[in-house]
Amino acid sequence: MLMHRTVGEMLHQTAKEFPETEAYVYPEKGIRKTYREFDQETDELAKAFIGLGIKKGEHVAIWSDNKREWLLSQFATGKMGAVLVTVNTNYQEAELKYLLEQSDASTLILGEEFKGTSYIEIIQSLCPELFTGTKGALDCEGLPRLKRIIVMSDKEYPGIYTWQEFEAFAQTTTNDQLKDKMKALHPDDVINIQYTSGTTGFPKGVMLSHDNIVNNGQIIGDFMNLTSKDRLCIPVPFFHCFGCVLGNMAAVTHGSTMVIIEQFEPKKVLQAVQDEKCTALHGVPTMFISELNHPDYAIYDTSTLRTGIMAGSPCPIEVMKKVIHDMGAGEITICYGQTEASPVITQTKWNDAIEKRVSTVGKPHPHVEVKIINPVTQEEVLSGTPGELCARGYLIMKGYYKNEEATREAIDSDGWLHTGDIAVLDSEGYIEITGRIKDMIIRGGENIYPREVEEFLYQHPAIQDVQVVGVPDAKYGEELMAWVILKDAEVLTPEELRNACRGKISHHKIPKYIEFVSSYPMTASGKIQKYILREMSIKKAEVEAK
């Protein structure tokens, strides 16, 4: 049965059923809160959002690693109806400006910094009016819709609310006012916008409803056999569906404990699993590889592990086997999906045969229709025949924010989401993903579309043309290779080009391999043959790796 509850109603119900069960733990900070306390905290923060003047449907962007304030904001906005817009922690100035503009965000919640990048300096550069502006009534020429900025700190910055100042706004809102706001919400309301890159270049805002993410989280947890006795270690980022849906929402719908790692480090994860006696662990394959290959791996006790999810990019069979046999997560599952599907479409179950759990992405979730079609004829194909995977059901996004054309391209008139991925259905109903129609590159669980990187590199004054493709990589699954044509008389080295990218575009989008050429393989009609470039790239990467 689908739940048809808002995020707030779901958390209230969980807190009522499991009031003294630990809701979340931050091992590094020594913070522990029960579901009763978590429910109360998020009620108070929801009142603060209301007191600050934020209305139902207003867009609140959030930019930080997995801090407690992020977790509380996810559920507090879910209670009072603001739409949480998630921001990639790796974003630099140009990417943040685009997201804030495109999303019409009125409010930005941010951490002070991330891995040496000062978020404060970036927002001050984008909005210099902060230095003379009034908190809560910003007038930023470059970002005219942005009115409020809140920092996850009690350190004072011009024009920015401290976290304590923000929390104080709760005093201006009554409990009855919050209840009225919650009653006015509907499970079909959009509550989350997550940005995902597109083949046409810039990221698109995927609009997800309460129904989308609450039910997807519920079913994900069911497939893991989660209960209130489970303790789920979450080292994957909250800004991604992996963190906020497969992690937070799956745990909260089942009364499980979230053991949260702010920033992934293999040793921190192993320590948390041991000390907190975690029964479940999430991660992209590269995270599990880093944990298994850590020099101190053997000294940690991971015997309490039972389940978890490996997803985000193709999961190597040998890594799955090691997680099952060496780490002890004998019931670990694999998920497949995309942000546009809230995100999980198919998943292996905790009790599926190991062969299926290491070689397929499982079966479609309940209440989800799946078909595999010939991408040319659009006709459904027989089992055993590769084709494009399409999905339909409660989980499909409401659309891309302010992009009806892209929405129509992704979802057909019958409600089918066309994933662009090539899949094969076996005789038992299990699905194997064998490739992608689109050019998307998945590096360490991060989706990268070549066009976005190409558009950035085009801005370099020495570059005439550039094509970006993915090449296989043992550590990250895929790496980027850029094929660059320079303007006449221009000279540029690969390292100079990489240096020009640093601090201006996310590090995971900077090409590992760069090759300078005078032309590209072309069709007779003048189209670049990217598949030939990809074949050439693989050979070049293999030579460089030797």
Coordinates of C-alpha atoms in Angstrom, one line a residue:
M1 CA 0.0 0.0 0.0
L2 CA 1.3 3.5 -0.9
M3 CA 1.2 5.8 2.1
H4 CA -0.1 9.1 0.8
R5 CA 1.4 11.0 3.7
T6 CA 3.4 14.3 3.8
V7 CA 6.9 14.2 5.1
G8 CA 5.7 15.8 8.3
E9 CA 2.9 13.4 8.9
M10 CA 5.2 10.5 8.3
L11 CA 7.8 11.7 10.8
H12 CA 5.0 12.4 13.4
Q13 CA 3.8 8.9 13.0
T14 CA 7.3 7.4 13.4
A15 CA 7.9 9.4 16.5
K16 CA 4.6 8.2 17.9
E17 CA 5.5 4.6 17.3
F18 CA 9.2 4.7 18.3
P19 CA 9.6 7.8 20.6
E20 CA 12.7 6.5 22.5
T21 CA 14.5 4.9 19.5
E22 CA 17.5 6.9 18.4
A23 CA 16.6 8.8 15.3
Y24 CA 20.1 10.1 14.4
V25 CA 23.6 9.9 15.7
Y26 CA 26.6 12.1 14.7
P27 CA 29.5 10.0 16.0
E28 CA 32.1 12.7 15.4
K29 CA 30.1 15.3 17.3
G30 CA 28.7 13.1 20.1
I31 CA 25.1 14.1 19.1
R32 CA 22.3 11.6 19.7
K33 CA 18.6 12.3 19.4
T34 CA 15.6 10.1 19.8
Y35 CA 12.6 10.2 17.4
R36 CA 10.6 12.1 20.0
E37 CA 13.4 14.8 20.1
F38 CA 13.9 14.8 16.4
D39 CA 10.2 15.4 15.8
Q40 CA 10.2 18.3 18.4
E41 CA 13.4 19.8 16.8
T42 CA 11.9 19.8 13.4
D43 CA 8.7 21.3 14.6
E44 CA 10.6 24.1 16.1
L45 CA 12.7 24.6 12.9
A46 CA 9.5 24.5 10.8
K47 CA 8.1 27.3 13.0
A48 CA 11.4 29.3 12.4
F49 CA 10.9 29.0 8.6
I50 CA 7.4 30.3 9.0
G51 CA 8.5 33.1 11.4
L52 CA 11.1 34.1 8.8
G53 CA 8.3 34.7 6.4
I54 CA 8.8 31.7 4.1
K55 CA 5.6 30.5 2.5
K56 CA 4.3 27.2 1.3
G57 CA 5.9 26.4 -2.1
E58 CA 8.7 28.9 -1.7
H59 CA 12.2 27.7 -2.7
V60 CA 14.9 27.2 -0.1
A61 CA 18.3 26.2 -1.4
I62 CA 20.6 24.2 0.9
W63 CA 24.4 24.0 0.3
S64 CA 26.6 22.0 2.7
D65 CA 27.9 18.5 3.6
N66 CA 25.8 16.2 5.8
K67 CA 25.5 18.5 8.7
R68 CA 22.8 18.2 11.4
E69 CA 21.3 21.5 10.1
W70 CA 20.8 19.9 6.7
L71 CA 19.0 16.9 8.2
L72 CA 16.7 19.1 10.3
S73 CA 16.0 21.4 7.4
Q74 CA 14.9 18.5 5.2
F75 CA 12.2 17.5 7.6
A76 CA 11.3 21.0 8.8
T77 CA 10.6 22.3 5.3
G78 CA 8.7 19.0 4.7
K79 CA 6.4 20.0 7.7
M80 CA 5.7 23.6 6.7
G81 CA 5.7 23.3 2.9
A82 CA 8.7 25.1 1.6
V83 CA 10.5 23.4 -1.3
L84 CA 14.0 22.3 -0.5
V85 CA 16.4 22.8 -3.4
T86 CA 19.5 20.7 -2.9
V87 CA 22.9 22.0 -4.0
N88 CA 25.9 19.9 -4.9
T89 CA 28.7 20.5 -2.4
N90 CA 31.3 20.6 -5.2
Y91 CA 29.7 23.5 -6.9
Q92 CA 31.8 26.6 -7.6
E93 CA 30.6 30.2 -8.3
A94 CA 29.2 29.8 -11.8
E95 CA 27.3 26.6 -11.0
L96 CA 25.8 28.1 -7.8
K97 CA 24.7 31.3 -9.6
Y98 CA 23.0 29.2 -12.3
L99 CA 21.2 27.0 -9.8
L100 CA 20.0 29.9 -7.6
E101 CA 18.8 31.8 -10.7
Q102 CA 17.1 28.9 -12.4
S103 CA 15.4 27.6 -9.2
D104 CA 14.1 31.1 -8.1
A105 CA 15.4 30.4 -4.6
S106 CA 14.4 33.1 -2.1
T107 CA 16.5 31.6 0.6
L108 CA 19.9 30.0 0.8
I109 CA 21.1 27.9 3.8
L110 CA 24.8 27.2 3.6
G111 CA 27.8 25.9 5.5
E112 CA 30.9 28.0 5.9
E113 CA 33.1 25.9 3.7
F114 CA 33.7 22.5 2.1
K115 CA 37.1 20.9 1.5
G116 CA 38.9 24.2 1.3
T117 CA 36.3 26.1 -0.7
S118 CA 34.8 29.0 1.2
Y119 CA 31.1 29.1 0.6
I120 CA 30.9 32.5 2.3
E121 CA 33.4 34.0 -0.1
I122 CA 31.5 32.6 -3.1
I123 CA 28.2 34.0 -2.0
Q124 CA 29.8 37.4 -1.1
S125 CA 31.2 37.5 -4.6
L126 CA 27.8 36.7 -6.2
C127 CA 26.0 39.2 -3.9
P128 CA 28.4 42.0 -2.8
E129 CA 25.3 43.8 -1.5
L130 CA 25.5 41.6 1.6
F131 CA 28.1 43.9 3.1
T132 CA 25.6 46.8 3.2
G133 CA 22.3 44.9 3.0
T134 CA 19.7 44.1 5.7
K135 CA 19.4 40.6 6.9
G136 CA 16.2 39.0 5.5
A137 CA 15.7 41.8 2.9
L138 CA 18.6 41.4 0.5
D139 CA 18.6 43.4 -2.7
C140 CA 21.1 41.5 -4.8
E141 CA 21.5 42.8 -8.4
G142 CA 22.9 39.5 -9.6
L143 CA 20.4 37.3 -7.8
P144 CA 17.2 39.5 -7.5
R145 CA 15.0 36.7 -6.1
L146 CA 17.4 35.9 -3.2
K147 CA 16.2 37.6 0.0
R148 CA 17.6 35.6 2.9
I149 CA 20.9 33.8 3.6
I150 CA 21.4 31.6 6.7
V151 CA 24.7 30.2 7.7
M152 CA 25.1 26.9 9.6
S153 CA 27.2 28.6 12.3
D154 CA 26.9 31.2 15.0
K155 CA 29.7 33.3 13.5
E156 CA 28.6 36.7 12.3
Y157 CA 28.8 37.6 8.6
P158 CA 27.4 40.8 7.0
G159 CA 23.8 40.4 5.7
I160 CA 23.6 36.7 6.8
Y161 CA 21.6 35.2 9.6
T162 CA 23.5 33.1 12.1
W163 CA 21.9 29.7 12.8
Q164 CA 20.9 30.9 16.3
E165 CA 19.2 34.0 14.9
F166 CA 17.3 31.8 12.5
E167 CA 16.2 29.4 15.2
A168 CA 14.9 32.4 17.3
F169 CA 12.2 33.1 14.7
A170 CA 10.4 30.0 16.0
Q171 CA 9.3 32.2 18.9
T172 CA 7.1 34.2 16.6
T173 CA 5.1 31.2 15.5
T174 CA 2.6 29.2 17.6
N175 CA 2.2 25.5 17.5
D176 CA -1.4 26.0 16.2
Q177 CA 0.0 28.0 13.3
L178 CA 2.3 25.1 12.4
K179 CA -0.5 22.7 12.6
D180 CA -2.6 24.8 10.3
K181 CA 0.3 24.9 7.8
M182 CA 0.7 21.2 8.0
K183 CA -3.0 20.6 7.4
A184 CA -2.8 22.8 4.3
L185 CA -0.2 20.5 2.7
H186 CA -1.1 17.7 0.2
P187 CA 1.0 14.5 -0.5
D188 CA 1.0 15.5 -4.1
D189 CA 2.7 18.9 -3.5
V190 CA 6.3 19.4 -4.7
I191 CA 8.6 19.4 -1.7
N192 CA 12.0 18.9 -3.2
I193 CA 13.9 20.0 -6.3
Q194 CA 17.1 18.2 -7.1
Y195 CA 19.4 19.3 -9.9
T196 CA 20.6 16.7 -12.4
S197 CA 22.8 17.4 -15.5
G198 CA 21.3 17.1 -18.9
T199 CA 22.5 16.1 -22.3
T200 CA 21.6 19.6 -23.5
G201 CA 24.1 21.1 -21.2
F202 CA 23.0 22.7 -17.9
P203 CA 21.5 21.0 -14.9
K204 CA 17.7 20.6 -14.7
G205 CA 15.6 20.9 -11.6
V206 CA 13.7 17.6 -10.9
M207 CA 10.5 18.4 -9.0
L208 CA 9.6 15.7 -6.5
S209 CA 6.6 15.5 -4.2
H210 CA 5.9 14.1 -0.7
D211 CA 4.4 11.0 -2.3
N212 CA 7.4 10.5 -4.5
I213 CA 10.1 10.5 -1.8
V214 CA 8.1 9.1 1.2
N215 CA 6.9 6.1 -0.7
N216 CA 10.1 5.5 -2.5
G217 CA 11.9 5.6 0.9
Q218 CA 9.4 3.2 2.4
I219 CA 9.8 0.6 -0.3
I220 CA 13.6 0.9 -0.4
G221 CA 13.6 0.1 3.3
D222 CA 11.2 -2.7 2.8
F223 CA 13.5 -4.3 0.3
M224 CA 16.3 -4.1 2.9
N225 CA 14.0 -5.5 5.6
L226 CA 14.7 -2.4 7.7
T227 CA 13.1 -2.2 11.2
S228 CA 13.4 0.0 14.3
K229 CA 16.3 -2.2 15.4
D230 CA 18.5 -1.3 12.5
R231 CA 21.2 1.3 12.5
L232 CA 22.0 2.7 9.1
C233 CA 25.4 4.3 8.4
I234 CA 24.9 7.1 5.9
P235 CA 28.2 8.4 4.4
V236 CA 26.7 9.3 1.0
P237 CA 25.9 13.0 0.5
F238 CA 22.4 14.4 1.4
F239 CA 22.3 16.6 -1.7
H240 CA 21.9 13.5 -3.7
C241 CA 18.9 11.2 -3.7
F242 CA 21.2 8.5 -2.3
G243 CA 21.6 10.4 0.9
C244 CA 18.2 12.1 1.4
V245 CA 15.9 9.3 0.1
L246 CA 17.7 6.0 0.1
G247 CA 19.3 7.0 3.4
N248 CA 17.2 9.5 5.5
M249 CA 13.8 8.7 4.1
A250 CA 14.3 4.9 4.1
A251 CA 15.4 5.1 7.7
V252 CA 12.7 7.4 9.1
T253 CA 9.9 5.5 7.4
H254 CA 11.0 2.4 9.4
G255 CA 12.0 4.0 12.7
S256 CA 15.6 3.0 12.0
T257 CA 18.6 5.0 13.4
M258 CA 20.6 7.2 11.1
V259 CA 24.3 7.1 11.8
I260 CA 25.6 10.1 9.8
I261 CA 29.0 10.8 8.4
E262 CA 29.4 14.5 7.5
Q263 CA 32.1 13.9 4.8
F264 CA 33.1 10.5 3.5
E265 CA 36.4 9.1 4.8
P266 CA 36.8 5.3 4.8
K267 CA 38.3 5.2 8.3
K268 CA 35.4 7.3 9.7
V269 CA 32.9 4.9 8.2
L270 CA 34.6 1.8 9.5
Q271 CA 34.9 3.4 13.0
A272 CA 31.2 4.4 13.0
V273 CA 30.1 0.9 11.9
Q274 CA 32.1 -0.7 14.7
D275 CA 31.4 1.8 17.5
E276 CA 27.7 2.3 16.7
K277 CA 27.1 -1.4 15.8
C278 CA 25.6 -0.5 12.5
T279 CA 23.5 -3.1 10.8
A280 CA 23.4 -1.4 7.4
L281 CA 25.8 0.7 5.3
H282 CA 25.2 2.7 2.1
G283 CA 27.8 3.7 -0.5
V284 CA 28.7 3.9 -4.1
P285 CA 31.2 1.2 -5.2
T286 CA 34.2 3.4 -4.8
M287 CA 33.3 4.0 -1.2
F288 CA 33.2 0.3 -0.5
I289 CA 36.4 -0.2 -2.4
S290 CA 38.1 2.5 -0.3
E291 CA 36.8 0.9 2.9
L292 CA 37.9 -2.7 2.0
N293 CA 41.3 -1.5 0.9
H294 CA 42.0 0.8 3.8
P295 CA 45.3 -0.2 5.5
D296 CA 43.6 -0.5 8.9
Y297 CA 40.6 -2.3 7.6
A298 CA 41.4 -5.6 9.4
I299 CA 41.4 -3.9 12.9
Y300 CA 37.7 -2.8 12.6
D301 CA 34.8 -5.1 13.6
T302 CA 32.1 -4.9 10.9
S303 CA 30.4 -8.1 12.0
T304 CA 27.1 -6.3 13.0
L305 CA 26.5 -5.4 9.3
R306 CA 23.6 -7.2 7.7
T307 CA 22.4 -5.1 4.8
G308 CA 22.8 -1.8 3.0
I309 CA 22.8 -0.5 -0.6
M310 CA 25.5 -0.3 -3.2
A311 CA 24.4 2.0 -6.0
G312 CA 25.1 5.2 -7.9
S313 CA 27.2 3.5 -10.7
P314 CA 27.7 0.0 -12.0
C315 CA 28.5 -2.3 -9.1
P316 CA 31.5 -4.6 -9.7
I317 CA 30.6 -8.3 -9.0
E318 CA 33.9 -8.9 -7.1
V319 CA 33.3 -5.8 -4.9
M320 CA 29.8 -7.0 -4.0
K321 CA 31.2 -10.4 -3.1
K322 CA 33.8 -8.9 -0.8
V323 CA 31.2 -6.7 0.9
I324 CA 29.0 -9.8 1.5
H325 CA 31.8 -12.2 2.6
D326 CA 34.5 -9.9 4.1
M327 CA 32.4 -7.0 5.6
G328 CA 29.6 -9.4 6.6
A329 CA 26.7 -7.5 4.9
G330 CA 25.2 -10.8 3.7
E331 CA 21.9 -9.1 2.7
I332 CA 23.2 -6.0 0.9
T333 CA 21.1 -4.9 -2.0
I334 CA 21.6 -3.0 -5.3
C335 CA 19.4 -0.3 -6.6
Y336 CA 18.9 1.2 -10.0
G337 CA 17.1 4.4 -10.9
Q338 CA 17.5 8.1 -11.6
T339 CA 16.6 11.3 -9.8
E340 CA 13.6 11.7 -12.2
A341 CA 12.2 8.5 -10.5
S342 CA 12.6 9.6 -6.9
P343 CA 15.1 7.8 -7.5
V344 CA 14.7 4.0 -7.3
I345 CA 13.0 2.0 -10.0
T346 CA 14.4 -1.5 -9.4
Q347 CA 16.1 -3.1 -6.4
T348 CA 17.4 -6.5 -5.4
K349 CA 15.8 -7.8 -2.1
W350 CA 17.7 -8.7 1.0
N351 CA 16.8 -12.4 0.6
D352 CA 17.4 -12.7 -3.2
A353 CA 19.8 -15.3 -4.3
I354 CA 23.4 -14.0 -4.2
E355 CA 23.8 -14.6 -8.0
K356 CA 20.9 -12.2 -8.6
R357 CA 22.2 -9.6 -6.2
V358 CA 25.6 -9.4 -7.8
S359 CA 24.7 -9.7 -11.5
T360 CA 21.4 -7.7 -11.8
V361 CA 19.7 -4.6 -10.4
G362 CA 16.8 -6.6 -9.2
K363 CA 13.1 -6.4 -10.0
P364 CA 10.8 -3.3 -10.3
H365 CA 9.5 -1.9 -7.0
P366 CA 5.8 -2.5 -6.1
H367 CA 3.5 0.0 -7.7
V368 CA 6.0 0.6 -10.5
E369 CA 5.4 -0.4 -14.1
V370 CA 8.5 -1.1 -16.2
K371 CA 8.8 -1.9 -19.9
I372 CA 11.8 -2.4 -22.2
I373 CA 11.4 -0.9 -25.7
N374 CA 13.2 -0.7 -29.0
P375 CA 14.5 2.9 -28.9
V376 CA 13.9 3.3 -32.6
T377 CA 10.4 1.7 -33.1
Q378 CA 9.2 2.4 -29.5
E379 CA 7.8 -1.1 -29.5
E380 CA 8.1 -3.4 -26.4
V381 CA 10.8 -6.1 -26.8
L382 CA 10.8 -9.7 -25.6
S383 CA 12.7 -10.8 -22.4
G384 CA 16.3 -11.4 -23.2
T385 CA 16.4 -8.6 -25.8
P386 CA 18.2 -5.4 -25.0
G387 CA 16.2 -2.1 -25.2
E388 CA 15.5 1.2 -23.5
L389 CA 14.1 0.9 -19.9
C390 CA 11.0 2.9 -19.3
A391 CA 9.1 3.3 -16.0
R392 CA 5.7 4.6 -14.9
G393 CA 4.0 5.1 -11.5
Y394 CA 3.8 7.2 -8.4
L395 CA 7.6 7.6 -8.4
I396 CA 7.9 9.7 -11.6
M397 CA 8.8 13.3 -11.1
K398 CA 6.3 16.2 -11.5
G399 CA 8.6 17.5 -14.2
Y400 CA 11.6 19.7 -14.6
Y401 CA 11.3 23.1 -13.1
K402 CA 10.6 25.8 -15.7
N403 CA 11.5 23.4 -18.5
E404 CA 8.4 21.9 -20.1
E405 CA 10.2 21.0 -23.3
A406 CA 12.7 18.8 -21.4
T407 CA 9.9 17.3 -19.4
R408 CA 8.1 16.3 -22.6
E409 CA 11.3 14.7 -23.9
A410 CA 11.7 12.7 -20.7
I411 CA 8.1 11.6 -20.1
D412 CA 5.9 10.6 -22.9
S413 CA 2.1 11.3 -23.3
D414 CA 1.3 8.0 -21.6
G415 CA 3.3 8.9 -18.5
W416 CA 6.3 6.7 -19.3
L417 CA 9.7 8.0 -18.1
H418 CA 12.3 7.2 -20.8
T419 CA 15.5 6.5 -18.9
G420 CA 18.0 6.4 -21.8
D421 CA 19.5 3.3 -20.3
I422 CA 19.8 -0.1 -22.1
A423 CA 18.4 -3.0 -20.1
V424 CA 17.7 -6.7 -20.5
L425 CA 14.8 -8.5 -18.7
D426 CA 15.5 -12.2 -17.8
S427 CA 13.0 -15.0 -17.6
E428 CA 12.6 -14.5 -13.8
G429 CA 11.8 -10.8 -14.1
Y430 CA 15.2 -9.5 -13.0
I431 CA 16.8 -6.6 -14.9
E432 CA 20.4 -6.1 -16.0
I433 CA 21.6 -2.7 -17.1
T434 CA 24.0 -3.1 -20.0
G435 CA 24.7 0.4 -21.2
R436 CA 23.4 3.9 -21.9
I437 CA 21.8 5.6 -24.9
K438 CA 22.8 8.9 -23.5
D439 CA 26.4 10.1 -23.2
M440 CA 26.2 10.4 -19.5
I441 CA 29.4 9.7 -17.6
I442 CA 29.2 8.2 -14.1
R443 CA 32.3 9.0 -12.1
G444 CA 32.3 7.7 -8.5
G445 CA 28.5 7.9 -8.4
E446 CA 28.4 11.5 -9.8
N447 CA 26.4 11.9 -13.0
I448 CA 28.3 14.1 -15.5
Y449 CA 27.0 15.1 -18.9
P450 CA 29.7 15.9 -21.5
R451 CA 27.9 19.0 -22.8
E452 CA 28.1 20.8 -19.5
V453 CA 31.9 20.3 -19.3
E454 CA 32.3 21.1 -22.9
E455 CA 30.4 24.4 -22.5
F456 CA 32.8 25.4 -19.7
L457 CA 35.9 24.4 -21.6
Y458 CA 34.7 26.3 -24.6
Q459 CA 35.2 29.5 -22.6
H460 CA 39.0 29.1 -22.6
P461 CA 40.4 31.6 -25.0
A462 CA 42.8 29.1 -26.6
I463 CA 40.2 26.5 -27.4
Q464 CA 38.4 26.2 -30.7
D465 CA 36.4 23.0 -30.1
V466 CA 36.2 20.3 -27.4
Q467 CA 34.5 16.9 -27.1
V468 CA 34.3 15.1 -23.8
V469 CA 33.8 11.3 -23.4
G470 CA 34.0 8.8 -20.6
V471 CA 36.6 6.1 -20.3
P472 CA 36.6 3.1 -18.0
D473 CA 38.4 3.6 -14.7
A474 CA 39.2 1.0 -12.1
K475 CA 38.7 3.3 -9.1
Y476 CA 35.8 5.6 -10.2
G477 CA 34.0 3.5 -12.7
E478 CA 34.6 6.2 -15.4
E479 CA 36.9 9.2 -15.9
L480 CA 36.6 12.1 -18.3
M481 CA 38.7 12.5 -21.5
A482 CA 38.7 15.8 -23.4
W483 CA 39.6 15.9 -27.1
V484 CA 40.6 19.6 -27.7
I485 CA 41.2 21.5 -30.9
L486 CA 43.2 24.7 -30.3
K487 CA 42.8 27.9 -32.2
D488 CA 45.5 28.7 -34.7
A489 CA 48.9 29.6 -33.1
E490 CA 47.6 28.8 -29.6
V491 CA 49.7 26.6 -27.3
L492 CA 48.3 24.8 -24.2
T493 CA 49.4 21.9 -22.1
P494 CA 47.0 19.4 -20.4
E495 CA 48.1 20.6 -16.9
E496 CA 47.6 24.3 -17.9
L497 CA 44.0 23.4 -19.0
R498 CA 43.3 21.5 -15.7
N499 CA 44.7 24.4 -13.7
A500 CA 42.4 26.8 -15.6
C501 CA 39.5 24.5 -14.4
R502 CA 40.4 24.3 -10.7
G503 CA 38.2 26.4 -8.5
K504 CA 35.9 27.3 -11.3
I505 CA 34.2 23.9 -12.0
S506 CA 33.6 20.9 -9.7
H507 CA 36.8 18.8 -9.4
H508 CA 35.0 15.7 -10.6
K509 CA 34.2 17.4 -13.9
I510 CA 37.9 18.2 -14.6
P511 CA 39.1 15.8 -17.3
K512 CA 41.8 13.3 -16.2
Y513 CA 42.9 12.8 -19.8
I514 CA 43.4 15.6 -22.3
E515 CA 44.4 15.0 -26.0
F516 CA 45.0 17.8 -28.5
V517 CA 44.0 17.1 -32.1
S518 CA 43.5 19.0 -35.3
S519 CA 40.1 17.4 -36.3
Y520 CA 37.4 14.9 -35.2
P521 CA 36.1 11.8 -36.9
M522 CA 32.9 13.0 -38.8
T523 CA 30.0 11.6 -40.6
A524 CA 29.2 12.6 -44.2
S525 CA 26.6 15.0 -42.9
G526 CA 29.1 16.7 -40.6
K527 CA 28.2 15.1 -37.3
I528 CA 31.0 14.2 -34.9
Q529 CA 31.2 10.4 -34.4
K530 CA 31.5 10.3 -30.6
Y531 CA 31.5 6.6 -30.5
I532 CA 34.8 6.6 -32.4
L533 CA 36.2 9.2 -30.1
R534 CA 35.2 6.9 -27.2
E535 CA 37.0 4.0 -28.7
M536 CA 40.1 6.1 -29.3
S537 CA 39.9 7.4 -25.7
I538 CA 39.8 3.9 -24.2
K539 CA 43.0 3.0 -26.1
K540 CA 44.7 6.2 -25.1
A541 CA 43.7 5.7 -21.4
E542 CA 45.0 2.1 -21.5
V543 CA 48.4 3.3 -22.9
E544 CA 48.7 6.0 -20.2
A545 CA 47.7 3.5 -17.4
K546 CA 50.6 1.2 -18.4

